[in-house]
């Protein structure tokens, strides 16, 4: 019912929908923003003081074990127009193709029956690299499922009319932008064109933001772009509503099967660990690949983490499939040798998510508390916070919060 009402509002009463969203953000979201962020930070600091990364991950694993996901991922294409150095999508050995429309409809129908409320059109590929995007959105509209798009934005102009037409189904776009200077951006986003990016996000701001689209801008932090983060905030914050909510600065994980760039450019090596008690093995978030196979992991470059097939079994039952339960049991048994039989798991490293979450929450509080400062101010914040992360985080996070009055509205 909720999705149905949202679709009706966005399609027939877009101005009223924008007004309601504004009210929701102002009175329901922002009123609790500081309190919720601080509560989360203090919970995570206490965890850092009391338990190891492994103990924390194990506890979270069993807390989330076999929880049903309310979102699904639909790989409508597994091709990308660029090759980011931390993703290295070109190294994927799975055959490049578009998802068959009948398979798309079957997947969406099963996702809805399984309780999925929203669908993300992204795994390895960029959905805007798919010339048939409109056909997939049409199927989503038929089943009244909301969709989100994650994109590099370089092909947005090809789909601008489609995105306007299907605003009722897809009203959120996440732009992955990993540099504010042309030379940095094009070094990280291999094959990208900075001028084209700016042209397209300006087009999005002009054509889509006025319709009611909400944009998010995400950056993956590396040694190559860290010293530009302050400039990044100042340059890109005007493209999003509520930068404290919709700008994200994430530590890099070993997404690509080839870890060379990650190992060389990871800024928080002290807090980087092998990914045991992986969240993807705790509960199955359905990643429906272009050919109908279902993977347990967004990092499945070669199909080795496929656990079932939507042509053979119901999506709602796949968390009980032999393929998924085998992977899950290896983690429960702490059988490292068995986990490492999956090559992608063997090479998977993550930053302690407590550190990553504290970092993200503090940056959000800074952007909320200090929305109009200059690039030097923001860069000093990033510098100081990274120093704390890499020295004595449990002792100095609270000092930092008090110093910048982040515990007060």
Short mmCIF file of C-alpha atoms in Angstrom, two decimals:
data_model
loop_
_atom_site.label_atom_id
_atom_site.label_comp_id
_atom_site.label_asym_id
_atom_site.label_seq_id
_atom_site.Cartn_x
_atom_site.Cartn_y
_atom_site.Cartn_z
CA UNK A 1 0.00 0.00 0.00
CA UNK A 2 2.80 2.42 0.93
CA UNK A 3 4.57 1.94 -2.41
CA UNK A 4 1.28 2.35 -4.26
CA UNK A 5 0.54 5.68 -2.54
CA UNK A 6 4.08 6.95 -3.19
CA UNK A 7 3.80 6.05 -6.88
CA UNK A 8 0.45 7.86 -7.19
CA UNK A 9 1.80 10.96 -5.45
CA UNK A 10 4.95 11.10 -7.56
CA UNK A 11 3.10 10.52 -10.81
CA UNK A 12 0.05 12.75 -10.37
CA UNK A 13 0.95 15.20 -7.58
CA UNK A 14 4.74 15.76 -7.85
CA UNK A 15 4.68 19.21 -6.23
CA UNK A 16 2.71 17.87 -3.25
CA UNK A 17 5.11 14.90 -3.04
CA UNK A 18 8.11 17.27 -2.90
CA UNK A 19 6.37 19.27 -0.16
CA UNK A 20 5.65 16.15 1.91
CA UNK A 21 9.26 15.01 1.51
CA UNK A 22 10.48 18.40 2.70
CA UNK A 23 8.22 18.21 5.76
CA UNK A 24 9.36 14.65 6.50
CA UNK A 25 13.03 15.64 6.34
CA UNK A 26 12.54 18.75 8.45
CA UNK A 27 10.34 17.48 11.25
CA UNK A 28 10.88 13.73 11.37
CA UNK A 29 14.40 13.18 10.08
CA UNK A 30 16.35 16.27 11.14
CA UNK A 31 14.80 16.55 14.60
CA UNK A 32 16.32 13.19 15.50
CA UNK A 33 19.41 13.49 13.34
CA UNK A 34 21.97 14.58 15.95
CA UNK A 35 20.64 12.28 18.65
CA UNK A 36 20.59 9.17 16.47
CA UNK A 37 24.05 9.81 15.04
CA UNK A 38 25.58 10.35 18.49
CA UNK A 39 23.86 7.29 19.94
CA UNK A 40 25.26 5.18 17.11
CA UNK A 41 28.75 6.62 17.53
CA UNK A 42 28.83 5.96 21.29
CA UNK A 43 27.56 2.41 20.80
CA UNK A 44 30.35 1.72 18.31
CA UNK A 45 33.04 3.35 20.46
CA UNK A 46 31.96 1.12 23.36
CA UNK A 47 32.24 -1.88 21.07
CA UNK A 48 35.77 -0.87 20.04
CA UNK A 49 36.71 -0.72 23.72
CA UNK A 50 35.17 -4.05 24.65
CA UNK A 51 35.49 -6.45 21.72
CA UNK A 52 37.73 -7.30 18.80
CA UNK A 53 36.73 -6.91 15.17
CA UNK A 54 36.22 -10.67 14.94
CA UNK A 55 34.01 -10.79 18.05
CA UNK A 56 31.92 -7.88 16.83
CA UNK A 57 31.46 -9.36 13.35
CA UNK A 58 30.48 -12.71 14.85
CA UNK A 59 27.85 -11.07 17.07
CA UNK A 60 26.43 -9.06 14.15
CA UNK A 61 26.46 -12.15 11.93
CA UNK A 62 24.20 -14.12 14.23
CA UNK A 63 21.99 -11.10 14.92
CA UNK A 64 21.33 -10.76 11.19
CA UNK A 65 21.36 -14.46 10.30
CA UNK A 66 18.62 -15.34 7.78
CA UNK A 67 16.86 -11.99 8.05
CA UNK A 68 14.67 -11.35 5.03
CA UNK A 69 15.84 -8.48 2.87
CA UNK A 70 13.38 -5.75 1.90
CA UNK A 71 15.47 -4.78 -1.12
CA UNK A 72 16.88 -6.71 -4.03
CA UNK A 73 19.51 -6.13 -6.70
CA UNK A 74 18.71 -6.66 -10.35
CA UNK A 75 21.60 -6.80 -12.79
CA UNK A 76 19.93 -5.53 -15.96
CA UNK A 77 23.39 -5.43 -17.57
CA UNK A 78 26.85 -6.39 -16.42
CA UNK A 79 28.74 -3.99 -18.65
CA UNK A 80 30.20 -0.63 -17.72
CA UNK A 81 31.39 2.26 -19.87
CA UNK A 82 34.43 2.89 -17.64
CA UNK A 83 36.89 0.90 -15.54
CA UNK A 84 37.45 2.48 -12.11
CA UNK A 85 40.75 1.45 -10.58
CA UNK A 86 39.18 0.20 -7.34
CA UNK A 87 36.42 -1.74 -9.17
CA UNK A 88 38.25 -3.05 -12.24
CA UNK A 89 34.99 -4.28 -13.74
CA UNK A 90 36.77 -5.23 -16.95
CA UNK A 91 38.35 -8.12 -15.05
CA UNK A 92 34.96 -9.80 -14.67
CA UNK A 93 34.95 -13.08 -16.58
CA UNK A 94 31.17 -13.41 -16.80
CA UNK A 95 29.90 -12.94 -20.40
CA UNK A 96 28.62 -9.42 -21.03
CA UNK A 97 24.92 -9.21 -21.85
CA UNK A 98 21.62 -7.48 -21.13
CA UNK A 99 19.00 -9.16 -18.98
CA UNK A 100 16.16 -10.69 -20.98
CA UNK A 101 12.93 -8.77 -20.37
CA UNK A 102 11.01 -11.94 -19.52
CA UNK A 103 13.65 -12.80 -16.95
CA UNK A 104 13.41 -9.26 -15.58
CA UNK A 105 9.65 -9.59 -15.13
CA UNK A 106 9.97 -13.01 -13.52
CA UNK A 107 12.62 -11.66 -11.12
CA UNK A 108 10.59 -8.59 -10.17
CA UNK A 109 7.46 -10.65 -9.67
CA UNK A 110 9.33 -13.04 -7.37
CA UNK A 111 11.02 -10.20 -5.50
CA UNK A 112 7.66 -8.63 -4.76
CA UNK A 113 6.27 -11.97 -3.60
CA UNK A 114 9.31 -12.35 -1.31
CA UNK A 115 8.60 -9.01 0.40
CA UNK A 116 11.09 -6.86 -1.50
CA UNK A 117 9.99 -3.21 -1.53
CA UNK A 118 12.71 -1.62 -3.64
CA UNK A 119 15.15 -2.74 -6.32
CA UNK A 120 18.63 -1.48 -7.06
CA UNK A 121 19.56 -1.69 -10.75
CA UNK A 122 23.27 -2.12 -10.24
CA UNK A 123 25.88 -4.75 -9.59
CA UNK A 124 29.02 -4.77 -11.74
CA UNK A 125 27.45 -2.86 -14.63
CA UNK A 126 26.18 0.71 -14.88
CA UNK A 127 22.41 0.74 -15.59
CA UNK A 128 22.75 3.85 -17.77
CA UNK A 129 24.96 1.80 -20.09
CA UNK A 130 21.79 -0.17 -20.91
CA UNK A 131 19.99 1.24 -23.95
CA UNK A 132 16.77 -0.54 -22.90
CA UNK A 133 16.51 1.05 -19.45
CA UNK A 134 12.99 2.26 -20.19
CA UNK A 135 11.74 -1.30 -20.76
CA UNK A 136 12.94 -2.41 -17.32
CA UNK A 137 11.41 0.61 -15.59
CA UNK A 138 8.14 -0.14 -17.34
CA UNK A 139 8.10 -3.62 -15.77
CA UNK A 140 8.90 -2.16 -12.34
CA UNK A 141 5.97 0.23 -12.73
CA UNK A 142 3.69 -2.69 -13.57
CA UNK A 143 4.55 -4.32 -10.22
CA UNK A 144 4.70 -1.01 -8.30
CA UNK A 145 8.25 -1.53 -7.07
CA UNK A 146 10.54 1.43 -6.43
CA UNK A 147 13.95 1.44 -8.10
CA UNK A 148 17.25 3.12 -7.34
CA UNK A 149 20.05 3.79 -9.78
CA UNK A 150 23.76 3.89 -9.02
CA UNK A 151 25.79 5.36 -11.87
CA UNK A 152 28.94 7.17 -12.89
CA UNK A 153 26.64 9.63 -14.67
CA UNK A 154 28.58 9.74 -17.92
CA UNK A 155 25.68 8.43 -20.03
CA UNK A 156 22.85 10.23 -18.24
CA UNK A 157 21.96 12.46 -21.20
CA UNK A 158 20.87 9.38 -23.17
CA UNK A 159 18.14 8.60 -20.62
CA UNK A 160 17.01 12.00 -19.37
CA UNK A 161 13.52 11.79 -20.92
CA UNK A 162 13.05 8.23 -19.62
CA UNK A 163 14.05 9.25 -16.11
CA UNK A 164 11.57 12.12 -16.15
CA UNK A 165 8.81 9.83 -17.46
CA UNK A 166 9.46 7.18 -14.80
CA UNK A 167 9.99 9.49 -11.82
CA UNK A 168 7.11 7.68 -10.06
CA UNK A 169 9.21 4.48 -10.08
CA UNK A 170 12.75 5.80 -9.89
CA UNK A 171 13.31 9.05 -7.98
CA UNK A 172 16.77 8.46 -6.48
CA UNK A 173 20.10 8.51 -8.29
CA UNK A 174 23.44 7.86 -6.65
CA UNK A 175 26.40 9.33 -8.51
CA UNK A 176 29.79 7.71 -7.94
CA UNK A 177 32.33 10.52 -8.29
CA UNK A 178 35.84 9.94 -6.99
CA UNK A 179 37.63 13.21 -7.69
CA UNK A 180 37.02 16.94 -7.92
CA UNK A 181 40.01 17.69 -10.13
CA UNK A 182 40.12 16.50 -13.71
CA UNK A 183 43.48 14.76 -13.36
CA UNK A 184 42.46 12.94 -10.17
CA UNK A 185 39.03 11.98 -11.46
CA UNK A 186 40.34 10.60 -14.75
CA UNK A 187 43.15 8.71 -13.01
CA UNK A 188 40.65 6.88 -10.76
CA UNK A 189 37.72 6.73 -13.20
CA UNK A 190 39.69 5.17 -16.04
CA UNK A 191 37.95 6.00 -19.32
CA UNK A 192 35.96 8.83 -17.72
CA UNK A 193 35.77 12.41 -18.90
CA UNK A 194 35.50 15.08 -16.21
CA UNK A 195 33.96 17.69 -18.52
CA UNK A 196 31.29 15.19 -19.58
CA UNK A 197 30.54 14.37 -15.94
CA UNK A 198 30.03 18.05 -15.05
CA UNK A 199 27.87 18.54 -18.15
CA UNK A 200 25.65 15.64 -17.13
CA UNK A 201 25.26 16.46 -13.45
CA UNK A 202 24.37 20.02 -14.45
CA UNK A 203 21.78 18.52 -16.79
CA UNK A 204 20.50 16.35 -13.95
CA UNK A 205 20.28 19.37 -11.66
CA UNK A 206 18.35 21.33 -14.28
CA UNK A 207 16.03 18.61 -15.58
CA UNK A 208 15.66 16.04 -12.80
CA UNK A 209 16.10 17.88 -9.52
CA UNK A 210 13.25 20.21 -10.39
CA UNK A 211 11.00 17.21 -11.03
CA UNK A 212 11.71 15.95 -7.52
CA UNK A 213 14.68 13.61 -7.93
CA UNK A 214 16.95 13.20 -4.94
CA UNK A 215 20.64 12.81 -5.69
CA UNK A 216 23.37 11.20 -3.64
CA UNK A 217 27.05 11.68 -4.32
CA UNK A 218 29.46 9.01 -3.12
CA UNK A 219 33.24 9.10 -3.06
CA UNK A 220 35.58 6.21 -2.27
CA UNK A 221 38.55 7.52 -0.28
CA UNK A 222 42.02 6.64 -1.55
CA UNK A 223 45.50 8.16 -1.29
CA UNK A 224 44.88 9.67 -4.71
CA UNK A 225 41.94 11.85 -3.68
CA UNK A 226 42.18 12.33 0.09
CA UNK A 227 43.86 15.74 -0.06
CA UNK A 228 41.02 17.06 -2.25
CA UNK A 229 38.10 16.06 -0.01
CA UNK A 230 37.53 19.58 1.28
CA UNK A 231 37.35 20.94 -2.26
CA UNK A 232 35.06 18.05 -3.18
CA UNK A 233 32.56 19.00 -0.44
CA UNK A 234 32.41 22.65 -1.50
CA UNK A 235 32.16 21.91 -5.22
CA UNK A 236 29.54 19.15 -5.18
CA UNK A 237 27.35 19.93 -2.16
CA UNK A 238 25.08 22.25 -4.14
CA UNK A 239 24.07 19.37 -6.39
CA UNK A 240 22.34 17.47 -3.58
CA UNK A 241 19.57 18.21 -1.14
CA UNK A 242 20.74 17.80 2.45
CA UNK A 243 24.50 17.13 1.98
CA UNK A 244 24.68 15.77 5.53
CA UNK A 245 22.35 13.01 4.40
CA UNK A 246 23.29 12.58 0.75
CA UNK A 247 27.06 12.99 0.52
CA UNK A 248 29.07 9.93 1.51
CA UNK A 249 32.82 9.52 1.93
CA UNK A 250 33.57 5.82 2.21
CA UNK A 251 36.74 3.93 2.98
CA UNK A 252 37.86 1.62 0.21
CA UNK A 253 37.33 -2.14 0.47
CA UNK A 254 38.85 -4.77 -1.78
CA UNK A 255 36.03 -4.74 -4.32
CA UNK A 256 38.14 -5.83 -7.29
CA UNK A 257 39.50 -9.39 -7.39
CA UNK A 258 42.88 -7.75 -8.03
CA UNK A 259 43.86 -6.05 -4.78
CA UNK A 260 46.92 -4.16 -6.06
CA UNK A 261 45.31 -0.71 -6.03
CA UNK A 262 43.55 -1.35 -2.73
CA UNK A 263 46.70 -2.53 -0.95
CA UNK A 264 48.70 0.44 -2.23
CA UNK A 265 46.11 3.18 -1.62
CA UNK A 266 44.19 2.07 1.47
CA UNK A 267 44.51 4.78 4.14
CA UNK A 268 43.35 2.73 7.12
CA UNK A 269 45.45 -0.42 6.99
CA UNK A 270 45.44 -0.66 10.79
CA UNK A 271 41.69 -1.33 10.69
CA UNK A 272 41.63 -3.59 7.62
CA UNK A 273 40.79 -7.27 8.10
CA UNK A 274 39.99 -10.45 6.24
CA UNK A 275 36.25 -10.54 5.71
CA UNK A 276 35.23 -13.39 8.02
CA UNK A 277 31.68 -13.61 9.33
CA UNK A 278 30.72 -11.75 6.17
CA UNK A 279 27.35 -10.03 6.21
CA UNK A 280 26.55 -11.48 2.78
CA UNK A 281 26.84 -14.96 4.29
CA UNK A 282 24.64 -14.06 7.26
CA UNK A 283 21.53 -13.47 5.19
CA UNK A 284 20.76 -13.62 1.49
CA UNK A 285 20.23 -10.33 -0.27
CA UNK A 286 19.04 -11.47 -3.69
CA UNK A 287 21.48 -10.48 -6.42
CA UNK A 288 19.79 -11.65 -9.60
CA UNK A 289 22.43 -11.74 -12.29
CA UNK A 290 21.80 -11.07 -16.00
CA UNK A 291 21.40 -14.78 -16.76
CA UNK A 292 18.99 -15.61 -13.90
CA UNK A 293 21.53 -17.04 -11.51
CA UNK A 294 21.38 -15.66 -7.98
CA UNK A 295 24.59 -14.67 -6.22
CA UNK A 296 25.22 -14.07 -2.54
CA UNK A 297 27.66 -11.25 -3.21
CA UNK A 298 27.96 -7.94 -5.05
CA UNK A 299 31.60 -8.83 -5.70
CA UNK A 300 30.80 -11.85 -7.87
CA UNK A 301 33.00 -11.13 -10.86
CA UNK A 302 33.21 -14.75 -12.02
CA UNK A 303 29.98 -16.41 -10.83
CA UNK A 304 31.74 -18.45 -8.16
CA UNK A 305 29.42 -17.16 -5.43
CA UNK A 306 26.23 -18.16 -7.21
CA UNK A 307 23.96 -20.01 -4.77
CA UNK A 308 20.84 -20.72 -6.86
CA UNK A 309 18.98 -19.99 -10.09
CA UNK A 310 15.69 -18.16 -10.46
CA UNK A 311 14.73 -20.45 -13.34
CA UNK A 312 14.92 -23.45 -11.01
CA UNK A 313 13.71 -22.31 -7.59
CA UNK A 314 11.62 -19.63 -5.91
CA UNK A 315 13.53 -16.57 -4.78
CA UNK A 316 11.79 -16.57 -1.40
CA UNK A 317 13.25 -20.02 -0.59
CA UNK A 318 16.82 -19.41 -1.74
CA UNK A 319 18.15 -18.52 1.70
CA UNK A 320 17.62 -22.23 2.41
CA UNK A 321 19.36 -23.40 -0.78
CA UNK A 322 22.29 -25.80 -0.54
CA UNK A 323 24.60 -23.28 -2.17
CA UNK A 324 23.86 -20.50 0.32
CA UNK A 325 23.72 -22.72 3.40
CA UNK A 326 27.11 -24.23 2.54
CA UNK A 327 28.69 -20.77 2.36
CA UNK A 328 26.94 -19.71 5.56
CA UNK A 329 27.98 -22.84 7.45
CA UNK A 330 31.65 -22.36 6.56
CA UNK A 331 31.49 -19.00 8.37
CA UNK A 332 29.56 -20.43 11.32
CA UNK A 333 32.15 -23.19 11.70
CA UNK A 334 34.96 -20.63 11.33
CA UNK A 335 36.42 -22.92 8.70
CA UNK A 336 38.91 -20.59 7.08
CA UNK A 337 40.24 -23.23 4.70
CA UNK A 338 36.74 -23.87 3.34
CA UNK A 339 35.95 -20.15 3.08
CA UNK A 340 39.14 -19.70 1.12
CA UNK A 341 38.05 -22.27 -1.44
CA UNK A 342 36.03 -19.34 -2.81
CA UNK A 343 38.78 -17.32 -4.53
CA UNK A 344 36.82 -14.09 -4.20
CA UNK A 345 36.40 -14.64 -0.44
CA UNK A 346 40.07 -15.46 -0.08
CA UNK A 347 41.02 -12.06 -1.50
CA UNK A 348 38.27 -10.06 0.27
CA UNK A 349 39.34 -7.46 2.82
CA UNK A 350 37.17 -4.93 4.63
CA UNK A 351 37.69 -1.94 6.88
CA UNK A 352 36.32 -2.51 10.38
CA UNK A 353 32.74 -1.36 9.88
CA UNK A 354 32.67 0.21 13.34
CA UNK A 355 35.46 2.59 12.29
CA UNK A 356 33.78 3.16 8.92
CA UNK A 357 30.40 3.87 10.54
CA UNK A 358 31.84 6.23 13.16
CA UNK A 359 33.68 8.07 10.38
CA UNK A 360 30.52 8.36 8.25
CA UNK A 361 28.37 9.53 11.16
CA UNK A 362 30.87 12.17 12.25
CA UNK A 363 31.23 13.51 8.70
CA UNK A 364 27.43 13.70 8.46
CA UNK A 365 27.28 15.63 11.72
CA UNK A 366 29.98 18.03 10.49
CA UNK A 367 28.06 18.72 7.27
CA UNK A 368 24.88 19.20 9.29
CA UNK A 369 26.46 21.49 11.87
CA UNK A 370 28.75 23.41 9.48
CA UNK A 371 27.01 23.47 6.08
CA UNK A 372 28.60 26.61 4.61
CA UNK A 373 32.28 26.51 5.48
CA UNK A 374 35.20 26.72 3.06
CA UNK A 375 37.26 23.88 1.60
CA UNK A 376 40.16 24.46 4.00
CA UNK A 377 37.86 23.94 7.00
CA UNK A 378 36.50 20.66 5.62
CA UNK A 379 39.94 19.41 4.63
CA UNK A 380 41.25 20.08 8.13
CA UNK A 381 38.30 18.06 9.49
CA UNK A 382 39.18 15.10 7.25
CA UNK A 383 42.86 15.37 8.18
CA UNK A 384 42.18 15.50 11.91
CA UNK A 385 39.69 12.68 11.78
CA UNK A 386 41.99 10.40 9.78
CA UNK A 387 44.77 11.05 12.29
CA UNK A 388 42.43 9.99 15.11
CA UNK A 389 41.38 6.85 13.21
CA UNK A 390 44.99 5.80 12.71
CA UNK A 391 46.23 6.59 16.23
CA UNK A 392 43.91 6.28 19.24
CA UNK A 393 40.32 6.32 18.00
CA UNK A 394 38.62 5.10 21.17
CA UNK A 395 40.26 7.86 23.22
CA UNK A 396 39.95 10.74 20.76
CA UNK A 397 36.60 10.35 18.97
CA UNK A 398 34.72 11.76 21.97
CA UNK A 399 37.18 14.64 22.23
CA UNK A 400 36.60 15.46 18.56
CA UNK A 401 32.80 15.39 19.01
CA UNK A 402 32.98 17.79 21.95
CA UNK A 403 35.48 20.06 20.21
CA UNK A 404 33.08 20.66 17.32
CA UNK A 405 29.89 20.53 19.45
CA UNK A 406 28.57 17.63 17.40
CA UNK A 407 26.52 16.32 20.32
CA UNK A 408 24.26 19.40 20.27
CA UNK A 409 21.54 20.44 17.83
#
